[in-house]
Amino acid sequence: VQLQASGGGLVQAGGSLRLSCAVSGRTFSSSVMGWFRQAPGKDSEFVASIRWTGSSTYYADSVKGRFTISRDNAENTVYLQMNSLKPEDTAVYYCAKGIGFGPDPNSYHHWGQGTLVTVSS
């Protein structure tokens, strides 16, 4: 399994970005896809997750109402639409695939390389 994250960049506060995570390899219906982020000098932080089938999603409180996770099963791609971005959203964003559903990074066994999001004030 390989994960390829893309879509990061520089955006002003209040702006939007959409991250993509292309998944290659086998994807089981029980799989869960997640987004995490790591800001400079800080620990990794869970952002959002989605089941590969069904409609269940899970968000960190810090992004709830601003970020939306979605997937395109036909394209084997997961997205993170980020609106109303804040400077504190600046981080490297990683997509991950696992079997858990939620914020525990130990539940995710495959990780992408990360894409940098920088939000200027």
PDB file of C-alpha atoms in Angstrom, residues 44-103:
ATOM      1  CA  SER A  44       1.476  15.039  15.674  1.00  0.00           C
ATOM      2  CA  GLU A  45      -2.240  15.807  15.885  1.00  0.00           C
ATOM      3  CA  PHE A  46      -5.241  13.924  14.552  1.00  0.00           C
ATOM      4  CA  VAL A  47      -7.347  15.938  12.122  1.00  0.00           C
ATOM      5  CA  ALA A  48     -10.075  13.749  10.603  1.00  0.00           C
ATOM      6  CA  SER A  49     -10.941  10.222   9.540  1.00  0.00           C
ATOM      7  CA  ILE A  50     -13.405   8.468   7.295  1.00  0.00           C
ATOM      8  CA  ARG A  51     -14.390   4.878   6.715  1.00  0.00           C
ATOM      9  CA  TRP A  52     -13.744   3.482   3.254  1.00  0.00           C
ATOM     10  CA  THR A  53     -17.410   2.433   3.070  1.00  0.00           C
ATOM     11  CA  GLY A  54     -20.397   4.131   4.597  1.00  0.00           C
ATOM     12  CA  SER A  55     -20.661   7.740   5.670  1.00  0.00           C
ATOM     13  CA  SER A  56     -18.986   7.837   9.070  1.00  0.00           C
ATOM     14  CA  THR A  57     -16.544  10.647   9.661  1.00  0.00           C
ATOM     15  CA  TYR A  58     -14.702  11.866  12.727  1.00  0.00           C
ATOM     16  CA  TYR A  59     -13.115  15.276  13.303  1.00  0.00           C
ATOM     17  CA  ALA A  60     -10.871  16.884  15.823  1.00  0.00           C
ATOM     18  CA  ASP A  61     -12.629  19.678  17.685  1.00  0.00           C
ATOM     19  CA  SER A  62     -10.070  22.165  16.365  1.00  0.00           C
ATOM     20  CA  VAL A  63     -11.211  21.655  12.757  1.00  0.00           C
ATOM     21  CA  LYS A  64     -14.860  20.710  13.161  1.00  0.00           C
ATOM     22  CA  GLY A  65     -17.064  22.919  10.987  1.00  0.00           C
ATOM     23  CA  ARG A  66     -14.121  24.120   8.892  1.00  0.00           C
ATOM     24  CA  PHE A  67     -12.634  20.939   7.426  1.00  0.00           C
ATOM     25  CA  THR A  68     -14.418  18.202   5.511  1.00  0.00           C
ATOM     26  CA  ILE A  69     -13.021  14.763   4.790  1.00  0.00           C
ATOM     27  CA  SER A  70     -14.384  12.830   1.834  1.00  0.00           C
ATOM     28  CA  ARG A  71     -13.412  10.009  -0.470  1.00  0.00           C
ATOM     29  CA  ASP A  72     -13.793   8.889  -4.048  1.00  0.00           C
ATOM     30  CA  ASN A  73     -13.800   5.109  -4.054  1.00  0.00           C
ATOM     31  CA  ALA A  74     -13.566   4.883  -7.825  1.00  0.00           C
ATOM     32  CA  GLU A  75     -10.420   7.005  -7.790  1.00  0.00           C
ATOM     33  CA  ASN A  76      -9.044   5.485  -4.570  1.00  0.00           C
ATOM     34  CA  THR A  77      -8.541   9.004  -3.283  1.00  0.00           C
ATOM     35  CA  VAL A  78      -9.321  10.725  -0.019  1.00  0.00           C
ATOM     36  CA  TYR A  79      -9.700  14.483   0.251  1.00  0.00           C
ATOM     37  CA  LEU A  80      -9.476  17.051   3.000  1.00  0.00           C
ATOM     38  CA  GLN A  81     -11.261  20.275   2.164  1.00  0.00           C
ATOM     39  CA  MET A  82      -9.969  22.985   4.458  1.00  0.00           C
ATOM     40  CA  ASN A  83     -11.917  26.240   4.715  1.00  0.00           C
ATOM     41  CA  SER A  84     -11.538  29.284   6.943  1.00  0.00           C
ATOM     42  CA  LEU A  85      -7.904  28.449   7.458  1.00  0.00           C
ATOM     43  CA  LYS A  86      -6.068  29.936  10.427  1.00  0.00           C
ATOM     44  CA  PRO A  87      -2.358  30.471  11.012  1.00  0.00           C
ATOM     45  CA  GLU A  88      -2.506  27.734  13.651  1.00  0.00           C
ATOM     46  CA  ASP A  89      -3.462  25.259  10.897  1.00  0.00           C
ATOM     47  CA  THR A  90       0.077  25.595   9.546  1.00  0.00           C
ATOM     48  CA  ALA A  91       1.606  22.126   9.579  1.00  0.00           C
ATOM     49  CA  VAL A  92       2.739  19.193   7.506  1.00  0.00           C
ATOM     50  CA  TYR A  93      -0.375  17.148   6.771  1.00  0.00           C
ATOM     51  CA  TYR A  94      -0.135  13.378   6.485  1.00  0.00           C
ATOM     52  CA  CYS A  95      -2.682  10.908   5.231  1.00  0.00           C
ATOM     53  CA  ALA A  96      -2.812   7.459   6.750  1.00  0.00           C
ATOM     54  CA  LYS A  97      -4.633   4.173   6.286  1.00  0.00           C
ATOM     55  CA  GLY A  98      -5.600   1.806   9.033  1.00  0.00           C
ATOM     56  CA  ILE A  99      -8.300  -0.204  10.740  1.00  0.00           C
ATOM     57  CA  GLY A 100      -9.127   2.002  13.671  1.00  0.00           C
ATOM     58  CA  PHE A 101     -11.517   4.909  13.533  1.00  0.00           C
ATOM     59  CA  GLY A 102     -10.430   7.949  15.393  1.00  0.00           C
ATOM     60  CA  PRO A 103      -7.419   9.796  16.697  1.00  0.00           C
TER      61      PRO A 103
END
